[in-house]
Amino acid sequence: MSQTDRTVKQTRTRPLRIALLGCGVVGTAVARLLTDNAGDLTARIGCPLEIVGVAVRRPDKNRSETGVDASLFTTDAEELVTRADVVIEVIGGIEPARSLILAAMKHGASVVTANKALLAEDGPRLYQAAQECDVDLYYEASVAGAIPLLRPLRESLVGDDVRRILGIVNGTTNYVLDKMDTTGAGFGDAVEQAQALGYAEADPTADVEGFDAAAKAAILASLAFHTRVGAKDVYREGITDVSAADIRAAREMDCVVKLLAICERIPSSGGGDSKGGGDSKGGGDSKAGNDSAGGISVRVHPAMIPRTHPLAGVREAFNAVFVEAESAGQLMFYGQGAGGDPTASAILGDVVAVARHKVVGGRGPGESTYQELPILSMGQAMTRYHISLDVADRPGVLAQVALAFAEHNVSIETVRQQLLSPDPDSPDEGRASLVVVTHTASDAALSATVDALAALSTVRAVTSVMRVEGE
Ligand code: HSE
């Protein structure tokens, strides 16, 4: 299409003013795409976009790769947001991003952000401000980078009922677990490899401890279940305790270990163990519902999934999200979850959407919380465990182990026993490895079973405990 044709299709001639907050890897890619693709974006929106400023900490740094005139870089973000129609926030973190977004909305700007931490911490305040100011708040890039996921949940699947989301939403941890699985590397070595390739930050805490994935799980669950879910509501376990023994145990089961973000609707009939508990490492019980009412379970933790599951084939730093809905059935979204251009792609999609609304009027869908489902504690989550034990090989041990499961009302699915060579410290005592996989039970019951097993004198060690998902 020629530039003249594009001009003919414009329905508004005054450009829409774009302010970009932040010019790191993602901001640079956004600026470059805005400048390189200006003609096509004008045609698609029906109006030209004009970058009126880029807020940065160091305005004198050479940023010629953005294609943005050097005079447009400023340190005065507060002033910049007062003279824009669309503000793109890629600073990250809570402040000053939150204040700038709220100020931008107050001045009539729609906002596009990739800021999962802010949305998971204070999303409702931002959604409410967007509604009061009659502007859009779009955030496709906040979860799983380039993958179109939030708009499908918010719009394409809004006529359906989402039952469960299983997501690999953190590329760094997927890379680390993939390396541990394919090369036998230990956790520390795999993290170092991820750092060398630029996947992991120098301080990898947010990724490896599951904070990043938990923020994304909160955003996904809020959209899928029309319920406010914040980061504090998400049970979180990272991958720092995943050992080479866990990875080996998974391989023996023809499974692979993934850090999963799980958002699941638990029907009222299957509400789990009313004793609750198990919230050792994260939130998850702030709005615990009762079993008869059912609710939603939102959690991030490592889990074994069968190698036949579509998520098992997600390698290296890729992301993928598996959605199960009542009518649609199973859906899989796959792609790059981070990086400048992939994240910028999602941001530009949002920019076009909110800009179109500026041209023709109206807003996109706002926050939907009408279901207000209770958020269940981790103890109430329904899951399965894979447990490896190092036990004494003598009469009655298997019966004792089986009794511990029975006493906690946990049903065993499979048991495998293998003789081990004797411990050099007690060469006369027989030793065996017992691998038990359970049927589904509440996490509280499963976790109490593991405690009971660990206390048995015949159990020499609990060598691996891992949840099993993805049946
Ligand atoms: N650090 C994230 C990841 C990308 O490793 O996937 C940004 O959310």
PDB file of C-alpha atoms in Angstrom, residues 27 29 49 76 105 125 164 221 251 254 336 340 388 398 434 462:
ATOM      1  CA  GLY A  27      11.294   0.603  25.335  1.00  0.00           C
ATOM      2  CA  ALA A  29      12.188  -1.900  20.598  1.00  0.00           C
ATOM      3  CA  LEU A  49       0.917   8.493  15.972  1.00  0.00           C
ATOM      4  CA  ASP A  76      10.522  14.937  33.377  1.00  0.00           C
ATOM      5  CA  MET A 105      -5.152   8.695  33.217  1.00  0.00           C
ATOM      6  CA  ARG A 125      -6.765   0.806  41.830  1.00  0.00           C
ATOM      7  CA  ARG A 164      -8.035 -24.469  34.401  1.00  0.00           C
ATOM      8  CA  ALA A 221      -6.667 -15.893  37.329  1.00  0.00           C
ATOM      9  CA  ARG A 251      12.743 -38.942  34.029  1.00  0.00           C
ATOM     10  CA  ASP A 254       8.627 -40.386  31.876  1.00  0.00           C
ATOM     11  CA  GLN A 336       8.478 -16.004  23.295  1.00  0.00           C
ATOM     12  CA  GLY A 340      12.699  -6.583  23.303  1.00  0.00           C
ATOM     13  CA  SER A 388      10.582 -41.204  46.656  1.00  0.00           C
ATOM     14  CA  LEU A 398       5.667 -51.478  52.983  1.00  0.00           C
ATOM     15  CA  LEU A 434      10.131 -46.870  47.228  1.00  0.00           C
ATOM     16  CA  VAL A 462      12.426 -38.825  51.926  1.00  0.00           C
TER      17      VAL A 462
END
